[in-house]
Amino acid sequence: MNQEIKAFIFDLDGVITDTARYHYKAWRRMANELGFDFTEEENEQLKGVSRAESLEKILQWGGITVSPEDKIRLAEKKNQWYLEYIQDITPGDLLPGARDFLLATREADIRTALGSASKNAIPIVEKLGVRHLFDVLIDGNAAPKSKPDPQVFLLGAAQLKVRPEQCVVFEDSLAGIQAAKNANMHTVGIGYMLPKDVGDFHAGSLEFLTPSIVITEVLKHS
Ligand code: B16
Ligand code: MG
């Protein structure tokens, strides 16, 4: 296996910014309208999971069956609320260290991609003022298969013109780490909600990382 690392691929929600609280607020509003509630712990299971699959899980938790037409309507309603909640996102909503780490990555001549399950990912990175720091952007429109399917990361690698084993994926969700492993990529688990041993390496955030620390640590595991 060629050990050379050529690209870093970043998940959005939980790695670059914290949109999970807005997803939770909007899904919870929908659940409450349907007459049930769900906890923040249950919400953890929705991280990295597509909108349609998130809805399926939530309806299951509420013990509710609805028609396919109603599923489309409910998902659309949730998304309208979510869009309202995120409309005022600014660069101040970047997670600690995210901007500096992206800059350091580019200075180190490592290519960058966004690999998000969210169909709203591109407007969000624009509001955050970091779109120009990604060479390639793959969102939930380009990659409709939900993590842990590796599609989103494999597309990122293909567009960056690098091999999967030359990529490091930064992810905050179990589904996302699994997707990266399914793509045969190196993994860095981000955030305190994720068990420390699921990725090749773990950090609370991007804040105290440097590209060279990441490369040294992930290669120890290959
Ligand atoms: P949307 P990520 C994911 O983003 C979220 O973690 C997940 O909770 C959400 O359901 C999914 O995007 C789809 O989002 O409804 O905006 O298309 O972590 O892959 O960046
Ligand atoms: Mg995420």
mmCIF file of C-alpha atoms and ligand atoms in Angstrom:
data_model
loop_
_atom_site.group_PDB
_atom_site.id
_atom_site.type_symbol
_atom_site.label_atom_id
_atom_site.label_comp_id
_atom_site.label_asym_id
_atom_site.label_seq_id
_atom_site.Cartn_x
_atom_site.Cartn_y
_atom_site.Cartn_z
ATOM 1 C CA MET A 1 0.000 0.000 0.000
ATOM 2 C CA ASN A 2 1.325 3.409 -0.996
ATOM 3 C CA GLN A 3 1.653 5.257 2.323
ATOM 4 C CA GLU A 4 1.630 8.709 0.797
ATOM 5 C CA ILE A 5 -1.259 10.867 2.053
ATOM 6 C CA LYS A 6 -2.479 13.270 -0.620
ATOM 7 C CA ALA A 7 -5.919 14.423 0.523
ATOM 8 C CA PHE A 8 -8.002 15.213 3.587
ATOM 9 C CA ILE A 9 -11.792 14.787 3.309
ATOM 10 C CA PHE A 10 -13.937 16.587 5.860
ATOM 11 C CA ASP A 11 -17.429 15.816 7.048
ATOM 12 C CA LEU A 12 -19.430 19.019 7.618
ATOM 13 C CA ASP A 13 -21.825 18.626 10.538
ATOM 14 C CA GLY A 14 -19.795 17.976 13.706
ATOM 15 C CA VAL A 15 -16.375 18.582 12.124
ATOM 16 C CA ILE A 16 -16.516 22.002 10.437
ATOM 17 C CA THR A 17 -19.641 23.358 12.151
ATOM 18 C CA ASP A 18 -22.316 22.210 14.586
ATOM 19 C CA THR A 19 -25.529 21.971 12.586
ATOM 20 C CA ALA A 20 -26.633 18.865 14.552
ATOM 21 C CA ARG A 21 -28.456 21.040 17.102
ATOM 22 C CA TYR A 22 -30.561 22.586 14.297
ATOM 23 C CA HIS A 23 -31.311 19.176 12.765
ATOM 24 C CA TYR A 24 -32.393 18.007 16.252
ATOM 25 C CA LYS A 25 -34.547 21.094 16.832
ATOM 26 C CA ALA A 26 -36.342 20.657 13.490
ATOM 27 C CA TRP A 27 -36.838 16.870 13.773
ATOM 28 C CA ARG A 28 -38.053 17.274 17.344
ATOM 29 C CA ARG A 29 -40.578 19.897 16.274
ATOM 30 C CA MET A 30 -41.886 17.428 13.686
ATOM 31 C CA ALA A 31 -42.029 14.574 16.226
ATOM 32 C CA ASN A 32 -43.827 16.797 18.759
ATOM 33 C CA GLU A 33 -46.425 17.718 16.139
ATOM 34 C CA LEU A 34 -46.968 13.989 15.590
ATOM 35 C CA GLY A 35 -47.423 13.541 19.357
ATOM 36 C CA PHE A 36 -44.125 12.071 20.566
ATOM 37 C CA ASP A 37 -40.622 13.135 21.560
ATOM 38 C CA PHE A 38 -37.094 11.741 21.317
ATOM 39 C CA THR A 39 -33.920 12.354 23.258
ATOM 40 C CA GLU A 40 -30.569 13.905 22.409
ATOM 41 C CA GLU A 41 -29.017 10.447 22.860
ATOM 42 C CA GLU A 42 -31.371 9.052 20.213
ATOM 43 C CA ASN A 43 -30.490 12.037 18.027
ATOM 44 C CA GLU A 44 -26.858 10.834 18.048
ATOM 45 C CA GLN A 45 -27.997 7.937 15.852
ATOM 46 C CA LEU A 46 -29.067 10.430 13.165
ATOM 47 C CA LYS A 47 -25.627 11.969 12.724
ATOM 48 C CA GLY A 48 -24.295 11.431 9.220
ATOM 49 C CA VAL A 49 -27.553 9.709 8.232
ATOM 50 C CA SER A 50 -29.535 11.068 5.247
ATOM 51 C CA ARG A 51 -32.779 13.020 5.659
ATOM 52 C CA ALA A 52 -34.962 10.155 4.368
ATOM 53 C CA GLU A 53 -33.292 7.549 6.597
ATOM 54 C CA SER A 54 -33.427 9.876 9.611
ATOM 55 C CA LEU A 55 -37.190 10.217 9.099
ATOM 56 C CA GLU A 56 -37.605 6.427 8.946
ATOM 57 C CA LYS A 57 -35.769 6.012 12.270
ATOM 58 C CA ILE A 58 -37.736 8.789 14.001
ATOM 59 C CA LEU A 59 -41.105 7.428 12.844
ATOM 60 C CA GLN A 60 -40.043 4.013 14.144
ATOM 61 C CA TRP A 61 -39.157 5.505 17.562
ATOM 62 C CA GLY A 62 -42.622 7.130 17.667
ATOM 63 C CA GLY A 63 -44.300 3.895 16.545
ATOM 64 C CA ILE A 64 -45.920 5.767 13.668
ATOM 65 C CA THR A 65 -46.703 4.524 10.165
ATOM 66 C CA VAL A 66 -47.348 7.040 7.387
ATOM 67 C CA SER A 67 -47.845 6.842 3.621
ATOM 68 C CA PRO A 68 -44.937 7.432 1.207
ATOM 69 C CA GLU A 69 -46.571 10.780 0.237
ATOM 70 C CA ASP A 70 -46.692 11.849 3.895
ATOM 71 C CA LYS A 71 -43.032 10.894 4.324
ATOM 72 C CA ILE A 72 -42.107 13.263 1.504
ATOM 73 C CA ARG A 73 -44.262 16.007 3.044
ATOM 74 C CA LEU A 74 -42.802 15.493 6.549
ATOM 75 C CA ALA A 75 -39.200 15.509 5.287
ATOM 76 C CA GLU A 76 -39.894 18.696 3.316
ATOM 77 C CA LYS A 77 -41.494 20.368 6.343
ATOM 78 C CA LYS A 78 -38.540 19.463 8.558
ATOM 79 C CA ASN A 79 -36.175 20.842 5.935
ATOM 80 C CA GLN A 80 -38.086 24.158 5.769
ATOM 81 C CA TRP A 81 -37.722 24.555 9.551
ATOM 82 C CA TYR A 82 -34.052 23.545 9.356
ATOM 83 C CA LEU A 83 -33.424 26.142 6.624
ATOM 84 C CA GLU A 84 -35.047 28.811 8.833
ATOM 85 C CA TYR A 85 -32.778 27.841 11.754
ATOM 86 C CA ILE A 86 -29.567 27.907 9.700
ATOM 87 C CA GLN A 87 -30.253 31.081 7.725
ATOM 88 C CA ASP A 88 -28.193 33.254 10.070
ATOM 89 C CA ILE A 89 -25.076 31.056 10.102
ATOM 90 C CA THR A 90 -21.863 33.128 9.855
ATOM 91 C CA PRO A 91 -18.104 32.397 9.939
ATOM 92 C CA GLY A 92 -18.476 32.692 13.730
ATOM 93 C CA ASP A 93 -20.241 29.299 13.603
ATOM 94 C CA LEU A 94 -17.120 27.456 12.472
ATOM 95 C CA LEU A 95 -16.009 24.898 15.086
ATOM 96 C CA PRO A 96 -12.757 25.786 16.919
ATOM 97 C CA GLY A 97 -9.695 25.354 14.738
ATOM 98 C CA ALA A 98 -11.602 24.450 11.567
ATOM 99 C CA ARG A 99 -10.509 27.416 9.453
ATOM 100 C CA ASP A 100 -6.860 27.306 10.608
ATOM 101 C CA PHE A 101 -6.654 23.566 10.014
ATOM 102 C CA LEU A 102 -8.044 23.914 6.479
ATOM 103 C CA LEU A 103 -5.519 26.676 5.776
ATOM 104 C CA ALA A 104 -2.646 24.596 7.192
ATOM 105 C CA THR A 105 -3.754 21.629 5.092
ATOM 106 C CA ARG A 106 -3.610 23.638 1.900
ATOM 107 C CA GLU A 107 -0.256 25.131 2.869
ATOM 108 C CA ALA A 108 1.038 21.574 3.303
ATOM 109 C CA ASP A 109 -0.010 20.852 -0.311
ATOM 110 C CA ILE A 110 -2.649 18.373 0.749
ATOM 111 C CA ARG A 111 -5.855 18.478 -1.306
ATOM 112 C CA THR A 112 -9.145 19.093 0.464
ATOM 113 C CA ALA A 113 -12.691 17.848 -0.067
ATOM 114 C CA LEU A 114 -15.977 18.177 1.747
ATOM 115 C CA GLY A 115 -17.848 14.874 2.134
ATOM 116 C CA SER A 116 -21.259 15.560 3.653
ATOM 117 C CA ALA A 117 -24.563 13.677 3.645
ATOM 118 C CA SER A 118 -26.393 16.999 3.743
ATOM 119 C CA LYS A 119 -28.195 18.322 0.668
ATOM 120 C CA ASN A 120 -27.733 21.774 2.245
ATOM 121 C CA ALA A 121 -23.959 21.461 2.641
ATOM 122 C CA ILE A 122 -22.884 23.888 -0.096
ATOM 123 C CA PRO A 123 -24.956 26.907 1.043
ATOM 124 C CA ILE A 124 -23.728 26.200 4.595
ATOM 125 C CA VAL A 125 -20.009 26.289 3.666
ATOM 126 C CA GLU A 126 -20.722 29.484 1.741
ATOM 127 C CA LYS A 127 -22.284 31.106 4.823
ATOM 128 C CA LEU A 128 -19.300 29.897 6.872
ATOM 129 C CA GLY A 129 -16.955 31.653 4.405
ATOM 130 C CA VAL A 130 -14.815 28.552 3.747
ATOM 131 C CA ARG A 131 -16.067 27.286 0.392
ATOM 132 C CA HIS A 132 -12.833 28.445 -1.297
ATOM 133 C CA LEU A 133 -10.779 26.272 1.076
ATOM 134 C CA PHE A 134 -12.177 23.062 -0.469
ATOM 135 C CA ASP A 135 -10.866 21.791 -3.807
ATOM 136 C CA VAL A 136 -13.933 19.579 -4.189
ATOM 137 C CA LEU A 137 -17.393 19.600 -2.574
ATOM 138 C CA ILE A 138 -19.500 16.428 -2.397
ATOM 139 C CA ASP A 139 -22.918 16.798 -0.771
ATOM 140 C CA GLY A 140 -26.045 14.691 -0.356
ATOM 141 C CA ASN A 141 -27.233 15.651 -3.843
ATOM 142 C CA ALA A 142 -24.063 14.370 -5.521
ATOM 143 C CA ALA A 143 -23.918 11.266 -3.287
ATOM 144 C CA PRO A 144 -27.450 10.080 -2.502
ATOM 145 C CA LYS A 145 -26.337 6.817 -0.831
ATOM 146 C CA SER A 146 -26.355 7.343 2.927
ATOM 147 C CA LYS A 147 -23.239 6.755 5.066
ATOM 148 C CA PRO A 148 -22.037 4.037 5.908
ATOM 149 C CA ASP A 149 -22.110 3.585 2.139
ATOM 150 C CA PRO A 150 -18.679 4.866 0.966
ATOM 151 C CA GLN A 151 -20.107 6.718 -2.075
ATOM 152 C CA VAL A 152 -19.617 10.277 -0.739
ATOM 153 C CA PHE A 153 -15.927 9.714 0.061
ATOM 154 C CA LEU A 154 -15.137 7.664 -3.060
ATOM 155 C CA LEU A 155 -16.598 10.428 -5.220
ATOM 156 C CA GLY A 156 -14.457 12.953 -3.338
ATOM 157 C CA ALA A 157 -11.295 10.927 -3.959
ATOM 158 C CA ALA A 158 -12.175 10.419 -7.636
ATOM 159 C CA GLN A 159 -12.747 14.146 -8.191
ATOM 160 C CA LEU A 160 -9.503 14.966 -6.360
ATOM 161 C CA LYS A 161 -7.789 12.373 -8.574
ATOM 162 C CA VAL A 162 -6.265 10.485 -5.642
ATOM 163 C CA ARG A 163 -6.575 6.861 -4.568
ATOM 164 C CA PRO A 164 -8.770 6.021 -1.544
ATOM 165 C CA GLU A 165 -5.805 4.805 0.519
ATOM 166 C CA GLN A 166 -4.173 8.216 0.036
ATOM 167 C CA CYS A 167 -7.079 9.949 1.831
ATOM 168 C CA VAL A 168 -7.744 10.764 5.484
ATOM 169 C CA VAL A 169 -11.404 11.296 6.444
ATOM 170 C CA PHE A 170 -12.371 13.486 9.421
ATOM 171 C CA GLU A 171 -15.724 12.370 10.840
ATOM 172 C CA ASP A 172 -17.835 12.814 13.971
ATOM 173 C CA SER A 173 -20.327 9.985 13.370
ATOM 174 C CA LEU A 174 -20.112 6.204 13.573
ATOM 175 C CA ALA A 175 -21.871 5.912 10.201
ATOM 176 C CA GLY A 176 -19.293 8.292 8.691
ATOM 177 C CA ILE A 177 -16.250 6.480 10.126
ATOM 178 C CA GLN A 178 -17.690 3.222 8.808
ATOM 179 C CA ALA A 179 -18.261 4.828 5.378
ATOM 180 C CA ALA A 180 -14.603 5.926 5.285
ATOM 181 C CA LYS A 181 -13.423 2.455 6.320
ATOM 182 C CA ASN A 182 -15.673 0.935 3.640
ATOM 183 C CA ALA A 183 -13.903 3.263 1.184
ATOM 184 C CA ASN A 184 -10.486 1.935 2.388
ATOM 185 C CA MET A 185 -9.478 5.361 3.713
ATOM 186 C CA HIS A 186 -7.667 6.445 6.883
ATOM 187 C CA THR A 187 -9.919 7.888 9.590
ATOM 188 C CA VAL A 188 -9.782 10.557 12.292
ATOM 189 C CA GLY A 189 -12.680 10.544 14.765
ATOM 190 C CA ILE A 190 -13.669 14.053 15.868
ATOM 191 C CA GLY A 191 -15.626 15.091 18.962
ATOM 192 C CA TYR A 192 -16.376 13.808 22.430
ATOM 193 C CA MET A 193 -19.604 11.984 21.500
ATOM 194 C CA LEU A 194 -17.693 9.478 19.376
ATOM 195 C CA PRO A 195 -15.971 6.515 21.090
ATOM 196 C CA LYS A 196 -12.211 7.161 21.009
ATOM 197 C CA ASP A 197 -11.286 3.825 19.473
ATOM 198 C CA VAL A 198 -13.454 3.809 16.335
ATOM 199 C CA GLY A 199 -11.085 5.768 14.065
ATOM 200 C CA ASP A 200 -7.344 5.351 13.444
ATOM 201 C CA PHE A 201 -6.867 8.441 15.598
ATOM 202 C CA HIS A 202 -9.160 10.651 17.708
ATOM 203 C CA ALA A 203 -9.319 14.352 18.619
ATOM 204 C CA GLY A 204 -11.912 16.506 20.391
ATOM 205 C CA SER A 205 -11.827 18.998 17.520
ATOM 206 C CA LEU A 206 -9.516 20.196 14.742
ATOM 207 C CA GLU A 207 -8.174 22.864 17.123
ATOM 208 C CA PHE A 208 -4.926 21.302 18.308
ATOM 209 C CA LEU A 209 -4.171 19.206 15.243
ATOM 210 C CA THR A 210 -1.645 19.857 12.503
ATOM 211 C CA PRO A 211 -1.541 18.028 9.162
ATOM 212 C CA SER A 212 1.765 16.382 10.083
ATOM 213 C CA ILE A 213 0.446 15.083 13.440
ATOM 214 C CA VAL A 214 -2.554 13.598 11.623
ATOM 215 C CA ILE A 215 -0.434 11.898 8.965
ATOM 216 C CA THR A 216 2.004 10.464 11.528
ATOM 217 C CA GLU A 217 -0.820 9.134 13.715
ATOM 218 C CA VAL A 218 -2.980 7.563 10.984
ATOM 219 C CA LEU A 219 0.009 5.868 9.349
ATOM 220 C CA LYS A 220 0.863 4.197 12.680
ATOM 221 C CA HIS A 221 -2.393 2.285 12.236
ATOM 222 C CA SER A 222 -1.971 1.193 8.613
HETATM 223 P P1 B16 B 1 -29.974 17.408 5.064
HETATM 224 P P2 B16 B 1 -22.933 15.445 7.681
HETATM 225 C C1 B16 B 1 -25.589 15.109 7.885
HETATM 226 O O1 B16 B 1 -24.491 15.954 7.717
HETATM 227 C C2 B16 B 1 -26.139 15.268 9.302
HETATM 228 O O2 B16 B 1 -25.197 14.803 10.250
HETATM 229 C C3 B16 B 1 -27.402 14.453 9.455
HETATM 230 O O3 B16 B 1 -27.934 14.613 10.740
HETATM 231 C C4 B16 B 1 -28.412 14.910 8.373
HETATM 232 O O4 B16 B 1 -29.611 14.138 8.462
HETATM 233 C C5 B16 B 1 -27.780 14.747 7.009
HETATM 234 O O5 B16 B 1 -26.588 15.517 6.946
HETATM 235 C C6 B16 B 1 -28.715 15.196 5.888
HETATM 236 O O6 B16 B 1 -28.917 16.582 5.976
HETATM 237 O O7 B16 B 1 -31.340 17.134 5.609
HETATM 238 O O8 B16 B 1 -29.516 18.841 5.236
HETATM 239 O O9 B16 B 1 -29.815 16.904 3.643
HETATM 240 O O10 B16 B 1 -22.577 15.074 9.099
HETATM 241 O O11 B16 B 1 -22.833 14.271 6.712
HETATM 242 O O12 B16 B 1 -22.212 16.667 7.197
HETATM 243 MG MG MG B 2 -21.138 14.687 10.795
#
